[in-house]
Short mmCIF file of C-alpha atoms in Angstrom, two decimals:
data_model
loop_
_atom_site.label_atom_id
_atom_site.label_comp_id
_atom_site.label_asym_id
_atom_site.label_seq_id
_atom_site.Cartn_x
_atom_site.Cartn_y
_atom_site.Cartn_z
CA PHE A 1 87.89 123.47 98.59
CA LEU A 2 89.78 125.62 96.08
CA THR A 3 91.71 122.60 94.88
CA SER A 4 88.47 120.74 94.15
CA LEU A 5 87.31 123.61 91.93
CA LYS A 6 90.41 123.11 89.76
CA THR A 7 89.53 119.52 88.93
CA ILE A 8 87.01 120.04 86.13
CA PRO A 9 88.93 122.79 84.25
CA SER A 10 92.10 120.67 84.47
CA ILE A 11 90.31 117.58 83.17
CA LEU A 12 88.80 119.56 80.29
CA LEU A 13 92.25 120.76 79.23
CA GLU A 14 93.74 117.27 79.55
CA ARG A 15 90.87 115.80 77.55
CA LYS A 16 91.62 118.27 74.74
CA LEU A 17 95.37 117.49 75.07
CA GLN A 18 96.07 121.18 75.77
CA PHE A 19 98.97 120.58 78.12
CA LYS A 20 100.71 123.83 77.21
CA ARG A 21 97.86 125.71 78.87
CA LEU A 22 98.09 123.53 81.96
CA ILE A 23 101.63 124.79 82.55
CA TRP A 24 100.54 128.36 83.30
CA PRO A 25 98.48 127.70 86.45
CA GLU A 26 101.36 125.63 87.85
CA VAL A 27 103.86 128.42 87.08
CA VAL A 28 101.61 131.00 88.74
CA GLU A 29 101.15 128.76 91.79
CA VAL A 30 104.86 128.09 92.25
CA ILE A 31 105.92 131.73 91.86
CA SER A 32 103.13 133.14 94.03
CA PHE A 33 103.74 130.63 96.81
CA GLN A 34 107.48 131.27 96.96
CA VAL A 35 107.19 135.06 96.80
CA ILE A 36 104.43 135.32 99.41
CA ALA A 37 105.90 132.71 101.78
CA VAL A 38 109.38 134.28 101.74
CA THR A 39 108.03 137.83 102.04
CA LEU A 40 105.71 137.07 104.96
CA ALA A 41 108.36 134.95 106.70
CA TYR A 42 110.79 137.87 106.39
CA MET A 43 108.13 140.09 107.97
CA GLY A 44 108.05 137.73 110.96
CA LEU A 45 104.72 135.97 110.46
CA GLY A 46 106.26 132.57 111.05
CA VAL A 47 104.16 129.52 110.19
CA TRP A 48 101.27 131.76 109.06
CA SER A 49 103.36 132.81 106.09
CA PHE A 50 103.06 129.28 104.67
CA ILE A 51 99.32 129.14 105.33
CA ALA A 52 98.71 132.48 103.63
CA ALA A 53 100.95 131.53 100.71
CA LEU A 54 99.11 128.24 100.28
CA LEU A 55 95.70 129.95 100.22
CA VAL A 56 96.80 132.63 97.75
CA ARG A 57 98.50 130.00 95.56
CA SER A 58 95.34 127.90 95.42
CA LEU A 59 93.15 130.92 94.70
CA LEU A 60 95.39 132.22 91.89
CA GLY A 61 95.76 128.74 90.38
CA THR A 62 91.96 128.31 90.36
CA LEU A 63 91.37 131.72 88.77
CA VAL A 64 93.95 131.13 86.05
CA LEU A 65 92.51 127.68 85.29
CA PHE A 66 88.98 129.06 85.04
CA TYR A 67 90.25 131.78 82.69
CA LEU A 68 92.03 129.26 80.45
CA SER A 69 89.27 126.66 80.63
CA PRO A 70 85.93 128.30 81.51
CA TRP A 71 83.44 126.03 83.19
CA PRO A 72 79.93 127.25 83.98
CA VAL A 73 79.38 126.13 87.55
CA SER A 74 75.74 125.25 88.16
CA LEU A 75 73.45 122.62 89.63
CA ALA A 76 72.27 119.96 87.16
CA TRP A 77 71.15 116.33 87.09
CA ASP A 78 71.08 113.87 84.24
CA LYS A 79 70.29 110.30 85.22
CA ALA A 80 71.82 108.72 82.10
CA ILE A 81 75.08 110.67 82.44
CA ALA A 82 75.25 110.00 86.18
CA LYS A 83 74.78 106.27 85.63
CA ARG A 84 77.55 106.19 83.03
CA LEU A 85 79.93 108.18 85.21
CA VAL A 86 79.23 106.10 88.32
CA SER A 87 79.72 102.83 86.43
CA PHE A 88 83.21 103.99 85.54
CA GLY A 89 83.99 106.14 88.56
CA ILE A 90 83.36 103.55 91.28
CA PRO A 91 85.77 100.94 89.86
CA TYR A 92 88.29 103.68 89.02
CA ASN A 93 88.29 105.03 92.57
CA LEU A 94 88.21 101.48 93.93
CA ASN A 95 91.65 101.19 92.33
CA GLY A 96 93.23 103.35 95.05
CA PHE A 97 91.49 101.48 97.85
CA ILE A 98 92.59 98.07 96.56
CA ALA A 99 96.14 99.33 96.03
CA THR A 100 96.22 100.54 99.64
CA ILE A 101 95.20 97.09 100.89
CA LYS A 102 97.76 95.44 98.59
CA ASP A 103 100.60 97.63 99.81
CA ALA A 104 99.56 97.46 103.48
CA VAL A 105 101.57 94.26 103.85
CA MET A 106 104.70 96.35 104.32
CA PRO A 107 103.83 98.82 107.10
CA VAL A 108 101.29 96.58 108.84
CA PHE A 109 102.57 93.02 108.67
CA VAL A 110 106.30 93.73 108.43
CA GLY A 111 106.01 96.16 111.32
CA ALA A 112 104.32 93.52 113.46
CA VAL A 113 106.83 90.78 112.60
CA SER A 114 110.15 92.58 112.10
CA GLY A 115 109.71 95.86 113.96
CA ALA A 116 109.65 99.57 113.16
CA ALA A 117 113.26 99.67 111.92
CA ALA A 118 112.42 97.10 109.25
CA VAL A 119 109.52 99.27 108.04
CA GLY A 120 111.90 102.22 107.81
CA TYR A 121 114.38 100.22 105.73
CA LEU A 122 111.57 98.96 103.49
CA ASN A 123 110.12 102.42 102.89
CA TRP A 124 113.58 103.77 102.07
CA ALA A 125 114.32 100.88 99.68
CA LEU A 126 110.92 101.29 98.05
CA THR A 127 111.38 105.04 97.54
CA PHE A 128 114.97 104.67 96.30
CA SER A 129 114.13 101.88 93.86
CA LYS A 130 111.21 103.87 92.42
CA LEU A 131 113.43 106.74 91.26
CA PRO A 132 113.52 105.40 87.66
CA ILE A 133 109.71 105.58 87.40
CA LEU A 134 109.02 108.97 88.97
CA PHE A 135 108.15 110.41 85.56
CA MET A 136 105.49 107.81 84.77
CA SER A 137 102.61 109.62 86.49
CA ASP A 138 103.15 112.55 84.11
CA ILE A 139 103.12 110.17 81.15
CA PHE A 140 99.76 108.80 82.30
CA ARG A 141 98.30 112.32 82.25
CA VAL A 142 99.05 112.39 78.53
CA THR A 143 98.32 108.79 77.56
CA PHE A 144 94.97 108.52 79.38
CA PRO A 145 93.11 111.09 77.23
CA THR A 146 95.10 110.07 74.15
CA TYR A 147 94.19 106.37 74.34
CA SER A 148 90.60 107.29 75.12
CA ARG A 149 90.28 109.54 72.06
CA ILE A 150 91.79 107.03 69.61
CA GLN A 151 90.24 103.81 70.92
CA GLY A 152 88.04 103.61 67.82
CA ASN A 153 91.15 103.19 65.66
CA PRO A 154 92.82 99.90 66.70
CA GLU A 155 95.91 100.35 64.52
CA LEU A 156 96.57 103.86 65.81
CA LEU A 157 95.95 102.69 69.39
CA LYS A 158 98.41 99.83 68.89
CA ARG A 159 101.12 102.21 67.68
CA ALA A 160 100.43 104.63 70.53
CA ILE A 161 100.78 101.93 73.21
CA GLU A 162 103.94 100.56 71.57
CA LYS A 163 105.43 104.06 71.34
CA THR A 164 104.64 104.66 75.02
CA ILE A 165 106.39 101.42 76.00
CA ARG A 166 109.38 102.24 73.85
CA PHE A 167 109.92 105.80 75.08
CA THR A 168 109.19 104.92 78.71
CA ASN A 169 111.81 102.19 78.73
CA LEU A 170 114.35 104.31 76.86
CA PHE A 171 114.65 106.19 80.16
CA LEU A 172 113.60 103.55 82.69
CA PHE A 173 116.11 100.86 81.69
CA PRO A 174 119.30 102.96 81.86
CA ALA A 175 118.15 104.63 85.09
CA ALA A 176 117.48 101.23 86.70
CA PHE A 177 120.73 99.59 85.58
CA LEU A 178 122.92 102.58 86.49
CA LEU A 179 121.16 102.91 89.83
CA ALA A 180 121.79 99.22 90.55
CA ALA A 181 125.45 99.52 89.54
CA LEU A 182 126.09 102.58 91.70
CA ALA A 183 123.70 102.00 94.61
CA ARG A 184 126.39 101.36 97.22
CA PRO A 185 128.46 104.50 96.50
CA ILE A 186 125.26 106.55 96.22
CA VAL A 187 124.12 105.34 99.63
CA THR A 188 127.52 105.97 101.18
CA ILE A 189 127.91 109.46 99.71
CA VAL A 190 124.33 110.75 99.80
CA PHE A 191 122.45 108.79 102.49
CA THR A 192 125.31 107.60 104.78
CA ASP A 193 126.21 104.03 105.74
CA LYS A 194 123.31 103.60 108.17
CA TRP A 195 121.06 102.73 105.19
CA LEU A 196 123.30 99.97 103.84
CA PRO A 197 121.20 97.19 105.51
CA ALA A 198 118.35 98.22 103.19
CA LEU A 199 120.37 97.60 100.02
CA PRO A 200 119.30 93.96 99.55
CA ALA A 201 115.64 95.01 99.65
CA PHE A 202 116.44 97.80 97.20
CA TYR A 203 118.10 95.40 94.73
CA ILE A 204 115.21 92.94 95.00
CA HIS A 205 112.58 95.56 94.26
CA LEU A 206 114.60 97.08 91.43
CA THR A 207 114.37 93.77 89.56
CA GLY A 208 110.62 94.33 89.52
CA ILE A 209 110.82 98.02 88.62
CA ILE A 210 112.40 97.01 85.29
CA ILE A 211 109.05 95.72 83.98
CA VAL A 212 106.84 98.44 85.45
CA GLY A 213 107.14 100.44 82.24
CA ILE A 214 105.28 97.63 80.48
CA THR A 215 102.73 96.58 83.11
CA ASN A 216 101.75 100.13 84.06
CA THR A 217 101.28 101.08 80.41
CA PHE A 218 98.91 98.16 79.96
CA MET A 219 97.00 98.99 83.14
CA ASP A 220 96.74 102.66 82.15
CA ALA A 221 95.37 101.55 78.78
CA PHE A 222 92.66 99.47 80.49
CA TRP A 223 91.47 102.50 82.47
CA ALA A 224 91.63 104.82 79.46
CA LEU A 225 89.67 102.37 77.30
CA GLY A 226 86.99 101.90 79.94
CA LYS A 227 87.99 98.31 80.72
CA THR A 228 87.38 98.87 84.42
CA ARG A 229 86.30 95.31 85.19
CA VAL A 230 89.53 93.89 83.76
CA ALA A 231 91.62 96.41 85.69
CA VAL A 232 89.83 95.76 89.00
CA LYS A 233 90.08 91.98 88.57
CA LEU A 234 93.81 92.28 87.96
CA LEU A 235 94.22 94.52 91.02
CA ILE A 236 92.32 92.12 93.25
CA PHE A 237 94.39 89.22 91.93
CA SER A 238 97.60 91.19 92.59
CA THR A 239 96.46 91.93 96.13
CA LEU A 240 95.78 88.27 96.87
CA VAL A 241 99.12 87.19 95.39
CA ASN A 242 100.98 89.91 97.28
CA TRP A 243 99.59 88.93 100.66
CA GLY A 244 99.72 85.19 99.91
CA ALA A 245 103.39 85.35 98.92
CA SER A 246 104.64 88.05 101.28
CA VAL A 247 103.31 86.68 104.58
CA PRO A 248 105.34 83.43 104.58
CA LEU A 249 108.32 85.15 102.91
CA VAL A 250 108.51 87.74 105.69
CA TYR A 251 108.70 84.93 108.25
CA TRP A 252 111.44 83.19 106.26
CA PHE A 253 113.54 86.15 105.05
CA GLY A 254 112.59 89.04 107.31
CA PHE A 255 111.66 92.38 105.77
CA ASN A 256 113.36 91.40 102.50
CA GLY A 257 110.59 88.83 102.07
CA ALA A 258 108.05 91.63 101.57
CA MET A 259 110.10 92.93 98.64
CA ILE A 260 110.35 89.43 97.16
CA GLY A 261 106.56 89.18 97.40
CA SER A 262 106.03 92.51 95.60
CA VAL A 263 108.39 91.43 92.80
CA ILE A 264 106.52 88.12 92.45
CA VAL A 265 103.31 90.14 91.99
CA LEU A 266 104.86 92.22 89.22
CA TYR A 267 106.14 89.22 87.28
CA VAL A 268 102.91 87.27 87.71
CA SER A 269 100.91 90.31 86.57
CA LEU A 270 102.98 90.89 83.43
CA PRO A 271 101.71 87.92 81.36
CA LEU A 272 98.15 88.52 82.55
CA THR A 273 98.09 92.21 81.56
CA TRP A 274 99.81 91.33 78.30
CA TYR A 275 97.18 88.67 77.58
CA TYR A 276 94.25 91.02 78.21
CA ILE A 277 95.73 93.93 76.25
CA ARG A 278 96.30 91.67 73.25
CA LYS A 279 92.60 90.79 73.30
CA ILE A 280 92.04 94.47 72.52
CA VAL A 281 95.02 95.26 70.25
CA LYS A 282 97.89 93.02 69.16
CA VAL A 283 100.64 94.99 70.89
CA GLU A 284 104.25 93.97 70.22
CA VAL A 285 106.65 94.53 73.09
CA VAL A 286 110.00 92.75 72.78
CA LYS A 287 111.08 94.30 69.49
CA HIS A 288 110.48 97.77 70.91
CA ILE A 289 112.48 97.32 74.12
CA TRP A 290 115.38 94.92 73.53
CA PRO A 291 117.86 97.54 72.17
CA ALA A 292 117.36 99.80 75.20
CA PHE A 293 117.51 96.84 77.59
CA LEU A 294 120.75 95.47 76.12
CA ALA A 295 122.40 98.90 75.91
CA SER A 296 121.36 99.62 79.52
CA ALA A 297 122.77 96.30 80.74
CA ILE A 298 126.12 97.07 79.11
CA ALA A 299 126.11 100.59 80.56
CA GLY A 300 125.29 99.23 84.01
CA PHE A 301 128.13 96.71 83.78
CA ALA A 302 130.56 99.44 82.75
CA ALA A 303 129.42 101.69 85.62
CA PHE A 304 129.75 98.80 88.08
CA LYS A 305 133.34 98.22 86.97
CA LEU A 306 134.07 101.92 87.42
CA ASN A 307 132.31 102.45 90.73
CA PHE A 308 135.67 102.33 92.55
CA LEU A 309 136.10 105.87 91.17
CA ALA A 310 132.90 107.03 92.89
CA THR A 311 134.56 107.90 96.20
CA ASN A 312 133.01 111.38 96.29
CA PHE A 313 130.20 113.30 94.64
CA ILE A 314 132.29 114.46 91.68
CA GLY A 315 133.54 110.94 91.02
CA LEU A 316 129.98 109.63 91.23
CA ILE A 317 128.79 112.16 88.64
CA LEU A 318 131.65 111.24 86.31
CA VAL A 319 130.83 107.54 86.51
CA VAL A 320 127.14 108.24 85.85
CA PHE A 321 128.10 110.40 82.88
CA THR A 322 130.37 107.66 81.54
CA GLY A 323 127.59 105.12 81.94
CA GLY A 324 125.25 107.43 80.06
CA LEU A 325 127.71 107.70 77.17
CA VAL A 326 128.05 103.92 77.03
CA TYR A 327 124.26 103.64 76.93
CA LEU A 328 123.97 106.10 74.06
CA ALA A 329 126.72 104.30 72.17
CA GLY A 330 124.89 101.00 72.67
CA LEU A 331 121.63 102.47 71.42
CA LEU A 332 123.34 103.81 68.32
CA ALA A 333 124.90 100.42 67.71
CA PHE A 334 121.69 98.40 68.20
CA ASP A 335 118.94 100.77 67.06
CA ARG A 336 120.46 103.64 65.07
CA LYS A 337 117.76 103.79 62.38
CA GLN A 338 114.87 103.95 64.84
CA LEU A 339 116.70 106.52 66.98
CA LEU A 340 117.07 108.83 64.00
CA LEU A 341 113.37 108.42 63.22
CA ASP A 342 112.53 109.17 66.86
CA LYS A 343 114.70 112.29 66.73
CA ASP A 344 112.92 113.60 63.65
CA TRP A 345 109.51 112.80 65.17
CA PHE A 346 110.42 114.56 68.43
CA ILE A 347 111.68 117.68 66.62
CA GLN A 348 108.49 117.86 64.57
CA LYS A 349 106.39 117.66 67.75
CA ILE A 350 108.40 120.39 69.49
CA TRP A 351 108.69 122.68 66.48
CA PRO A 352 105.71 121.93 64.19
CA GLN A 353 106.76 124.68 61.76
CA ASN A 354 109.66 122.44 60.68
CA GLN A 355 107.26 119.88 59.20
#
């Protein structure tokens, strides 16, 4: 209940791009939860310490949000506004339902055909391969209101989408290539050898993760621009392709077939999302991503050649650090001018007084 009361104040702050204010409720929630949970647990309240801490955290977070973004709670009805909100809200919420059906091929069908162990391997491979894109949900919190506010300016919208793709892949590409190069030693050192049978599925899915920075940016833009019909059509198409490809592939290749099917969906969706976004704005992609892609591939190759040094955690960190240096060197070699411009832009955004 308390969490639902935070929704409107949070949305109002996001809509105004006041993300600095959004930090404070989260800080208050984290500190209050930890202090209360530890204190009550020390006093011997057991599991109730977590329940009390959760309630107090939610209450304090709600109060802070209402203070930072006041919202007069009252009963009201406006037919025109309701109609407009429902016309967008139903397709938007349908997104989650369709995605659940699309992804159900793994736990439902794979479990029935290949067993529970296969589902465990798949879930692990899926989680491990998604590490390079963990930050993307936070990016969407920023880009959604931004795209929505500037949709009346096509040239500005074009630059914003291109900048999102560029910066997203500046981090996604090196993370994906280094993760692929060092997956085996990471599994051995961190997860133990019992997860090695899931590595093929991990590698398969990682080949699809590489383009998620592009496809997800396009899909986020559709939602932000109110193109709900386009987004829903693409989701339904992806669901049909996923089930149509994955079912026979699971019979032929076991649980790895489900990963092959999900990758097919990603690569089939890419040209479609690209086609529809270019009907709105003529977004350029390749010229914004090739330096990072090439530098990441070189860094991944270097890390792969050095992974014999990753026999322990310290060695693993050193190889990752070396791969990171190779990536930075590659970026400087391929895209030095744009990197310097990005640096100046970033500094101006962090410290506006330097403008």
